[in-house]
PDB file of C-alpha atoms in Angstrom:
ATOM      1  CA  MET A   1      73.046 191.476 220.643  1.00  0.00           C
ATOM      2  CA  VAL A   2      74.780 189.387 217.875  1.00  0.00           C
ATOM      3  CA  LYS A   3      74.205 190.979 214.883  1.00  0.00           C
ATOM      4  CA  VAL A   4      73.885 188.577 211.719  1.00  0.00           C
ATOM      5  CA  ILE A   5      73.977 189.307 208.016  1.00  0.00           C
ATOM      6  CA  LEU A   6      71.801 186.005 206.775  1.00  0.00           C
ATOM      7  CA  ASN A   7      72.953 184.777 203.279  1.00  0.00           C
ATOM      8  CA  GLY A   8      69.879 183.002 201.518  1.00  0.00           C
ATOM      9  CA  CYS A   9      66.285 184.846 203.847  1.00  0.00           C
ATOM     10  CA  SER A  10      64.348 184.360 201.053  1.00  0.00           C
ATOM     11  CA  GLY A  11      63.983 180.552 201.114  1.00  0.00           C
ATOM     12  CA  LYS A  12      62.323 177.850 203.610  1.00  0.00           C
ATOM     13  CA  MET A  13      65.057 177.681 205.579  1.00  0.00           C
ATOM     14  CA  GLY A  14      66.338 181.566 205.971  1.00  0.00           C
ATOM     15  CA  ALA A  15      62.206 182.123 207.035  1.00  0.00           C
ATOM     16  CA  THR A  16      62.449 179.291 209.498  1.00  0.00           C
ATOM     17  CA  ILE A  17      65.843 181.179 210.798  1.00  0.00           C
ATOM     18  CA  THR A  18      64.445 184.203 210.328  1.00  0.00           C
ATOM     19  CA  ASN A  19      61.687 183.072 212.838  1.00  0.00           C
ATOM     20  CA  LEU A  20      63.129 181.705 214.987  1.00  0.00           C
ATOM     21  CA  ALA A  21      65.907 183.989 215.680  1.00  0.00           C
ATOM     22  CA  LYS A  22      62.514 186.307 216.652  1.00  0.00           C
ATOM     23  CA  THR A  23      61.188 183.784 219.015  1.00  0.00           C
ATOM     24  CA  LYS A  24      63.832 181.626 220.477  1.00  0.00           C
ATOM     25  CA  PHE A  25      66.975 183.150 220.517  1.00  0.00           C
ATOM     26  CA  LYS A  26      66.639 186.888 222.726  1.00  0.00           C
ATOM     27  CA  ASP A  27      70.593 187.482 221.700  1.00  0.00           C
ATOM     28  CA  ILE A  28      70.361 187.688 218.234  1.00  0.00           C
ATOM     29  CA  GLU A  29      69.121 189.807 215.672  1.00  0.00           C
ATOM     30  CA  ILE A  30      69.555 189.104 211.468  1.00  0.00           C
ATOM     31  CA  VAL A  31      69.737 192.296 210.866  1.00  0.00           C
ATOM     32  CA  ALA A  32      70.522 192.114 207.152  1.00  0.00           C
ATOM     33  CA  GLY A  33      69.145 189.461 204.416  1.00  0.00           C
ATOM     34  CA  ILE A  34      70.862 188.705 200.661  1.00  0.00           C
ATOM     35  CA  ASP A  35      69.010 186.677 198.219  1.00  0.00           C
ATOM     36  CA  SER A  36      68.624 187.453 194.544  1.00  0.00           C
ATOM     37  CA  PHE A  37      64.585 187.763 195.478  1.00  0.00           C
ATOM     38  CA  THR A  38      63.697 190.673 196.856  1.00  0.00           C
ATOM     39  CA  GLU A  39      60.215 190.950 197.357  1.00  0.00           C
ATOM     40  CA  VAL A  40      59.783 188.834 200.282  1.00  0.00           C
ATOM     41  CA  GLN A  41      58.877 190.674 203.497  1.00  0.00           C
ATOM     42  CA  ARG A  42      61.180 190.536 206.283  1.00  0.00           C
ATOM     43  CA  ASP A  43      61.876 192.496 209.029  1.00  0.00           C
ATOM     44  CA  TYR A  44      64.837 193.315 208.030  1.00  0.00           C
ATOM     45  CA  PRO A  45      66.686 195.093 204.620  1.00  0.00           C
ATOM     46  CA  ILE A  46      67.526 192.596 201.755  1.00  0.00           C
ATOM     47  CA  PHE A  47      70.175 192.896 199.640  1.00  0.00           C
ATOM     48  CA  LYS A  48      70.646 191.198 196.453  1.00  0.00           C
ATOM     49  CA  THR A  49      74.347 191.382 196.377  1.00  0.00           C
ATOM     50  CA  LEU A  50      76.692 191.085 199.613  1.00  0.00           C
ATOM     51  CA  ASP A  51      78.526 194.044 197.796  1.00  0.00           C
ATOM     52  CA  GLU A  52      75.020 196.077 198.099  1.00  0.00           C
ATOM     53  CA  CYS A  53      74.945 195.431 201.704  1.00  0.00           C
ATOM     54  CA  ASN A  54      76.313 198.244 203.641  1.00  0.00           C
ATOM     55  CA  VAL A  55      75.379 197.073 207.376  1.00  0.00           C
ATOM     56  CA  SER A  56      77.483 196.295 210.157  1.00  0.00           C
ATOM     57  CA  TYR A  57      77.621 193.039 211.722  1.00  0.00           C
ATOM     58  CA  ASP A  58      79.365 190.350 213.663  1.00  0.00           C
ATOM     59  CA  VAL A  59      78.474 186.840 212.205  1.00  0.00           C
ATOM     60  CA  LEU A  60      77.550 186.739 208.175  1.00  0.00           C
ATOM     61  CA  LEU A  61      75.595 183.192 208.147  1.00  0.00           C
ATOM     62  CA  ASP A  62      75.357 181.290 204.877  1.00  0.00           C
ATOM     63  CA  PHE A  63      72.438 179.009 204.274  1.00  0.00           C
ATOM     64  CA  SER A  64      72.289 179.070 200.579  1.00  0.00           C
ATOM     65  CA  ARG A  65      74.204 176.971 198.032  1.00  0.00           C
ATOM     66  CA  ALA A  66      77.797 176.126 197.300  1.00  0.00           C
ATOM     67  CA  ASP A  67      78.180 178.535 194.374  1.00  0.00           C
ATOM     68  CA  ALA A  68      77.858 181.262 197.066  1.00  0.00           C
ATOM     69  CA  LEU A  69      81.339 180.565 198.286  1.00  0.00           C
ATOM     70  CA  LYS A  70      83.936 182.428 196.873  1.00  0.00           C
ATOM     71  CA  GLY A  71      81.598 185.866 197.319  1.00  0.00           C
ATOM     72  CA  LEU A  72      80.836 185.405 201.189  1.00  0.00           C
ATOM     73  CA  ILE A  73      84.751 184.612 201.405  1.00  0.00           C
ATOM     74  CA  GLU A  74      85.831 187.734 199.470  1.00  0.00           C
ATOM     75  CA  PHE A  75      83.359 189.130 201.652  1.00  0.00           C
ATOM     76  CA  SER A  76      84.578 187.963 204.961  1.00  0.00           C
ATOM     77  CA  LYS A  77      87.739 188.549 204.006  1.00  0.00           C
ATOM     78  CA  LYS A  78      86.981 192.173 203.655  1.00  0.00           C
ATOM     79  CA  THR A  79      85.348 192.516 206.991  1.00  0.00           C
ATOM     80  CA  LYS A  80      87.498 190.315 208.800  1.00  0.00           C
ATOM     81  CA  LYS A  81      84.281 188.353 210.495  1.00  0.00           C
ATOM     82  CA  PRO A  82      83.096 185.181 211.575  1.00  0.00           C
ATOM     83  CA  LEU A  83      81.284 183.565 208.529  1.00  0.00           C
ATOM     84  CA  VAL A  84      79.414 180.288 209.096  1.00  0.00           C
ATOM     85  CA  LEU A  85      78.851 177.892 206.123  1.00  0.00           C
ATOM     86  CA  CYS A  86      75.461 175.649 206.485  1.00  0.00           C
ATOM     87  CA  SER A  87      75.446 174.815 202.967  1.00  0.00           C
ATOM     88  CA  THR A  88      76.305 171.084 201.572  1.00  0.00           C
ATOM     89  CA  GLY A  89      77.185 170.336 198.013  1.00  0.00           C
ATOM     90  CA  TYR A  90      81.136 171.661 198.408  1.00  0.00           C
ATOM     91  CA  SER A  91      83.286 170.548 196.014  1.00  0.00           C
ATOM     92  CA  LYS A  92      87.270 169.263 196.674  1.00  0.00           C
ATOM     93  CA  GLU A  93      88.385 172.629 195.675  1.00  0.00           C
ATOM     94  CA  ASP A  94      85.851 174.392 197.184  1.00  0.00           C
ATOM     95  CA  LEU A  95      86.352 172.278 200.890  1.00  0.00           C
ATOM     96  CA  GLU A  96      90.424 172.800 200.027  1.00  0.00           C
ATOM     97  CA  PHE A  97      89.394 177.017 199.541  1.00  0.00           C
ATOM     98  CA  ILE A  98      87.763 176.797 202.807  1.00  0.00           C
ATOM     99  CA  ASP A  99      90.904 174.641 204.680  1.00  0.00           C
ATOM    100  CA  LYS A 100      92.915 177.838 203.185  1.00  0.00           C
ATOM    101  CA  THR A 101      90.404 180.077 204.089  1.00  0.00           C
ATOM    102  CA  SER A 102      89.816 179.145 207.666  1.00  0.00           C
ATOM    103  CA  LYS A 103      93.736 180.133 208.316  1.00  0.00           C
ATOM    104  CA  GLU A 104      92.821 183.907 207.650  1.00  0.00           C
ATOM    105  CA  ILE A 105      89.788 184.057 209.469  1.00  0.00           C
ATOM    106  CA  PRO A 106      87.335 182.401 211.841  1.00  0.00           C
ATOM    107  CA  LEU A 107      85.439 179.908 209.449  1.00  0.00           C
ATOM    108  CA  PHE A 108      82.504 177.330 210.891  1.00  0.00           C
ATOM    109  CA  LYS A 109      81.599 174.458 208.390  1.00  0.00           C
ATOM    110  CA  SER A 110      79.536 171.520 209.365  1.00  0.00           C
ATOM    111  CA  ALA A 111      78.222 169.477 206.842  1.00  0.00           C
ATOM    112  CA  ASN A 112      74.537 168.994 209.242  1.00  0.00           C
ATOM    113  CA  MET A 113      73.544 171.707 212.013  1.00  0.00           C
ATOM    114  CA  SER A 114      71.429 169.551 213.581  1.00  0.00           C
ATOM    115  CA  ILE A 115      72.708 168.234 217.387  1.00  0.00           C
ATOM    116  CA  GLY A 116      71.423 164.802 216.857  1.00  0.00           C
ATOM    117  CA  VAL A 117      73.262 164.426 213.624  1.00  0.00           C
ATOM    118  CA  ASN A 118      76.546 165.570 215.030  1.00  0.00           C
ATOM    119  CA  LEU A 119      76.151 163.009 217.962  1.00  0.00           C
ATOM    120  CA  ILE A 120      75.733 160.099 216.146  1.00  0.00           C
ATOM    121  CA  ASN A 121      78.506 160.874 214.142  1.00  0.00           C
ATOM    122  CA  LEU A 122      80.466 160.827 217.488  1.00  0.00           C
ATOM    123  CA  VAL A 123      79.011 157.391 218.341  1.00  0.00           C
ATOM    124  CA  LEU A 124      80.355 156.348 214.621  1.00  0.00           C
ATOM    125  CA  LYS A 125      84.120 157.280 215.241  1.00  0.00           C
ATOM    126  CA  LYS A 126      83.900 154.681 218.678  1.00  0.00           C
ATOM    127  CA  ILE A 127      82.306 151.529 217.371  1.00  0.00           C
ATOM    128  CA  ALA A 128      83.192 151.239 213.435  1.00  0.00           C
ATOM    129  CA  PRO A 129      86.756 150.048 214.418  1.00  0.00           C
ATOM    130  CA  VAL A 130      84.971 147.604 216.728  1.00  0.00           C
ATOM    131  CA  LEU A 131      81.860 146.816 213.972  1.00  0.00           C
ATOM    132  CA  TYR A 132      84.191 146.757 210.672  1.00  0.00           C
ATOM    133  CA  LYS A 133      85.786 142.719 211.281  1.00  0.00           C
ATOM    134  CA  ASP A 134      82.011 141.147 211.415  1.00  0.00           C
ATOM    135  CA  PHE A 135      79.711 143.583 210.103  1.00  0.00           C
ATOM    136  CA  ASP A 136      79.053 144.965 206.418  1.00  0.00           C
ATOM    137  CA  ILE A 137      78.472 149.267 206.782  1.00  0.00           C
ATOM    138  CA  GLU A 138      75.942 150.544 204.565  1.00  0.00           C
ATOM    139  CA  LEU A 139      74.202 154.059 204.547  1.00  0.00           C
ATOM    140  CA  VAL A 140      70.942 155.012 203.234  1.00  0.00           C
ATOM    141  CA  GLU A 141      69.835 158.904 203.121  1.00  0.00           C
ATOM    142  CA  ARG A 142      66.362 160.265 202.016  1.00  0.00           C
ATOM    143  CA  HIS A 143      65.286 163.976 200.653  1.00  0.00           C
ATOM    144  CA  HIS A 144      63.133 165.650 199.520  1.00  0.00           C
ATOM    145  CA  ASN A 145      62.572 166.125 195.347  1.00  0.00           C
ATOM    146  CA  GLN A 146      63.879 169.396 195.522  1.00  0.00           C
ATOM    147  CA  LYS A 147      67.778 169.118 196.520  1.00  0.00           C
ATOM    148  CA  VAL A 148      70.255 169.178 194.035  1.00  0.00           C
ATOM    149  CA  ASP A 149      73.165 167.812 196.134  1.00  0.00           C
ATOM    150  CA  SER A 150      73.426 163.922 196.069  1.00  0.00           C
ATOM    151  CA  PRO A 151      74.328 162.121 198.048  1.00  0.00           C
ATOM    152  CA  SER A 152      73.974 164.617 201.085  1.00  0.00           C
ATOM    153  CA  GLY A 153      77.118 166.151 202.442  1.00  0.00           C
ATOM    154  CA  THR A 154      75.366 164.644 206.041  1.00  0.00           C
ATOM    155  CA  ALA A 155      75.683 161.088 204.147  1.00  0.00           C
ATOM    156  CA  LEU A 156      79.041 162.047 203.201  1.00  0.00           C
ATOM    157  CA  TYR A 157      80.362 162.946 206.602  1.00  0.00           C
ATOM    158  CA  LEU A 158      79.066 159.838 208.385  1.00  0.00           C
ATOM    159  CA  ALA A 159      80.711 157.959 205.453  1.00  0.00           C
ATOM    160  CA  HIS A 160      84.275 159.265 205.626  1.00  0.00           C
ATOM    161  CA  THR A 161      83.860 159.795 209.472  1.00  0.00           C
ATOM    162  CA  ILE A 162      83.279 155.746 209.126  1.00  0.00           C
ATOM    163  CA  GLN A 163      86.269 155.682 206.927  1.00  0.00           C
ATOM    164  CA  ASP A 164      88.569 157.534 208.970  1.00  0.00           C
ATOM    165  CA  SER A 165      88.084 155.721 211.969  1.00  0.00           C
ATOM    166  CA  LEU A 166      88.856 152.002 210.266  1.00  0.00           C
ATOM    167  CA  ASP A 167      92.919 151.586 209.821  1.00  0.00           C
ATOM    168  CA  GLU A 168      91.960 149.171 206.781  1.00  0.00           C
ATOM    169  CA  GLU A 169      90.957 151.151 203.464  1.00  0.00           C
ATOM    170  CA  THR A 170      87.423 151.205 202.608  1.00  0.00           C
ATOM    171  CA  LYS A 171      85.994 151.837 199.244  1.00  0.00           C
ATOM    172  CA  LEU A 172      83.481 154.441 199.381  1.00  0.00           C
ATOM    173  CA  ILE A 173      80.606 153.439 196.396  1.00  0.00           C
ATOM    174  CA  TYR A 174      77.283 155.083 195.695  1.00  0.00           C
ATOM    175  CA  GLY A 175      74.523 152.879 194.478  1.00  0.00           C
ATOM    176  CA  ARG A 176      74.279 149.593 193.262  1.00  0.00           C
ATOM    177  CA  GLU A 177      74.074 148.035 189.728  1.00  0.00           C
ATOM    178  CA  GLY A 178      74.695 145.004 187.553  1.00  0.00           C
ATOM    179  CA  TYR A 179      76.209 142.088 188.859  1.00  0.00           C
ATOM    180  CA  GLY A 180      78.547 140.792 191.288  1.00  0.00           C
ATOM    181  CA  LYS A 181      78.543 140.065 195.406  1.00  0.00           C
ATOM    182  CA  ARG A 182      79.315 142.643 197.457  1.00  0.00           C
ATOM    183  CA  GLU A 183      83.513 143.422 198.034  1.00  0.00           C
ATOM    184  CA  LYS A 184      83.909 143.642 202.217  1.00  0.00           C
ATOM    185  CA  ASN A 185      85.833 147.065 202.071  1.00  0.00           C
ATOM    186  CA  GLU A 186      82.603 149.005 200.276  1.00  0.00           C
ATOM    187  CA  ILE A 187      80.875 151.301 202.058  1.00  0.00           C
ATOM    188  CA  CYS A 188      78.241 151.678 200.468  1.00  0.00           C
ATOM    189  CA  VAL A 189      76.002 155.390 199.808  1.00  0.00           C
ATOM    190  CA  ASN A 190      72.503 154.589 198.745  1.00  0.00           C
ATOM    191  CA  THR A 191      70.602 158.060 197.850  1.00  0.00           C
ATOM    192  CA  VAL A 192      66.643 158.296 197.392  1.00  0.00           C
ATOM    193  CA  ARG A 193      64.910 161.805 196.411  1.00  0.00           C
ATOM    194  CA  GLY A 194      61.017 162.024 196.784  1.00  0.00           C
ATOM    195  CA  GLY A 195      58.404 164.350 197.929  1.00  0.00           C
ATOM    196  CA  GLY A 196      58.502 166.709 200.643  1.00  0.00           C
ATOM    197  CA  ILE A 197      61.321 164.573 203.061  1.00  0.00           C
ATOM    198  CA  ILE A 198      63.220 167.010 205.314  1.00  0.00           C
ATOM    199  CA  GLY A 199      65.957 164.826 205.931  1.00  0.00           C
ATOM    200  CA  ASP A 200      66.699 160.899 206.895  1.00  0.00           C
ATOM    201  CA  HIS A 201      70.035 159.087 206.880  1.00  0.00           C
ATOM    202  CA  GLU A 202      70.317 155.652 208.163  1.00  0.00           C
ATOM    203  CA  VAL A 203      73.612 154.023 209.273  1.00  0.00           C
ATOM    204  CA  ILE A 204      73.343 149.923 208.912  1.00  0.00           C
ATOM    205  CA  PHE A 205      76.296 147.223 210.639  1.00  0.00           C
ATOM    206  CA  ALA A 206      75.069 144.392 209.346  1.00  0.00           C
ATOM    207  CA  GLY A 207      76.188 141.118 210.892  1.00  0.00           C
ATOM    208  CA  ASP A 208      75.598 137.171 210.076  1.00  0.00           C
ATOM    209  CA  GLY A 209      73.084 137.108 212.961  1.00  0.00           C
ATOM    210  CA  GLU A 210      72.557 140.315 213.815  1.00  0.00           C
ATOM    211  CA  VAL A 211      71.690 144.125 212.437  1.00  0.00           C
ATOM    212  CA  ILE A 212      72.810 147.045 214.602  1.00  0.00           C
ATOM    213  CA  GLU A 213      70.939 150.622 212.680  1.00  0.00           C
ATOM    214  CA  ILE A 214      71.179 154.260 213.389  1.00  0.00           C
ATOM    215  CA  ASN A 215      68.811 156.837 212.179  1.00  0.00           C
ATOM    216  CA  HIS A 216      68.452 160.268 212.134  1.00  0.00           C
ATOM    217  CA  LYS A 217      64.879 161.598 210.886  1.00  0.00           C
ATOM    218  CA  ALA A 218      64.756 165.489 210.495  1.00  0.00           C
ATOM    219  CA  ILE A 219      60.909 166.027 211.391  1.00  0.00           C
ATOM    220  CA  SER A 220      61.408 170.173 211.017  1.00  0.00           C
ATOM    221  CA  ARG A 221      63.216 172.473 209.486  1.00  0.00           C
ATOM    222  CA  GLU A 222      64.210 173.212 212.853  1.00  0.00           C
ATOM    223  CA  VAL A 223      66.609 171.522 214.197  1.00  0.00           C
ATOM    224  CA  PHE A 224      69.454 172.773 211.244  1.00  0.00           C
ATOM    225  CA  ALA A 225      67.953 176.606 211.985  1.00  0.00           C
ATOM    226  CA  ILE A 226      68.840 176.331 215.616  1.00  0.00           C
ATOM    227  CA  GLY A 227      72.251 174.472 215.262  1.00  0.00           C
ATOM    228  CA  SER A 228      73.317 177.476 212.802  1.00  0.00           C
ATOM    229  CA  LEU A 229      72.321 180.352 215.524  1.00  0.00           C
ATOM    230  CA  LYS A 230      74.028 178.081 217.982  1.00  0.00           C
ATOM    231  CA  ALA A 231      76.901 178.370 215.439  1.00  0.00           C
ATOM    232  CA  CYS A 232      76.326 182.030 215.409  1.00  0.00           C
ATOM    233  CA  GLU A 233      76.020 182.610 218.767  1.00  0.00           C
ATOM    234  CA  TYR A 234      79.596 180.934 219.279  1.00  0.00           C
ATOM    235  CA  MET A 235      81.421 182.403 216.206  1.00  0.00           C
ATOM    236  CA  ALA A 236      80.502 185.592 217.720  1.00  0.00           C
ATOM    237  CA  ASN A 237      82.865 185.643 220.513  1.00  0.00           C
ATOM    238  CA  VAL A 238      85.790 183.890 218.729  1.00  0.00           C
ATOM    239  CA  SER A 239      88.178 186.490 216.561  1.00  0.00           C
ATOM    240  CA  LYS A 240      90.963 183.939 215.778  1.00  0.00           C
ATOM    241  CA  ALA A 241      90.862 182.374 212.897  1.00  0.00           C
ATOM    242  CA  GLY A 242      90.867 178.529 212.114  1.00  0.00           C
ATOM    243  CA  LYS A 243      88.464 176.341 211.098  1.00  0.00           C
ATOM    244  CA  TYR A 244      85.451 175.036 213.570  1.00  0.00           C
ATOM    245  CA  SER A 245      82.388 173.121 213.883  1.00  0.00           C
ATOM    246  CA  MET A 246      79.858 171.698 215.891  1.00  0.00           C
ATOM    247  CA  ASP A 247      82.000 169.631 217.551  1.00  0.00           C
ATOM    248  CA  ASP A 248      83.435 173.387 218.928  1.00  0.00           C
ATOM    249  CA  VAL A 249      79.558 174.128 219.626  1.00  0.00           C
ATOM    250  CA  LEU A 250      78.728 171.949 221.590  1.00  0.00           C
ATOM    251  CA  ASN A 251      81.662 170.939 223.401  1.00  0.00           C
ATOM    252  CA  ILE A 252      81.270 167.174 223.469  1.00  0.00           C
ATOM    253  CA  GLU A 253      83.423 164.231 223.042  1.00  0.00           C
ATOM    254  CA  LEU A 254      82.638 160.496 223.917  1.00  0.00           C
TER     255      LEU A 254
END
């Protein structure tokens, strides 16, 4: 049995992860939660901070906000247990801190926990270099009106994958305004925020005579919860320090 502490247990994702762990992941038990809203009812104790938590565990799972990073890493370094980071909105300094910490503890980080998104990311590595010469590349991401980071971590993840796959130097821009033609080396990320959209991502390759679109639509938060729990299962068996991702969990190559 993999014992998990869930940071961010009182939110919508916390509720989804809690329910799935009970119904579909028989080898996982959430033994404690961390959240400032401790009045929420769960089948495990909820602590306001990690420092208050004295429950034995195997993996620490975070699905909260980027500003929780420092506390999560400090706690994990003390316990020497794997840390699974599923939050987004990390700054450049945060990402450098994550890379540094991965040399000390087993650390999982993914911009998106969906199996489908990670498969698309692998596809982009292969097709972007083939299409770039004759196609313009644009991305559109859509999320609910309560999402705090923009563009989404997933959109940046896909955009950076495209950039890294190309020999040519490209420029990432965010939205468009003003007057002037599109430059060839631009890759634009367009953001939509509205209603209850869970998460839509679209990559557009626009040529002179044809357009190729790769779309992913999350129709339920369960897709992210399933990915995060699969990551916990995987990381529970990892003892070597390093940075791990969904590529490791899914063990897929194209």
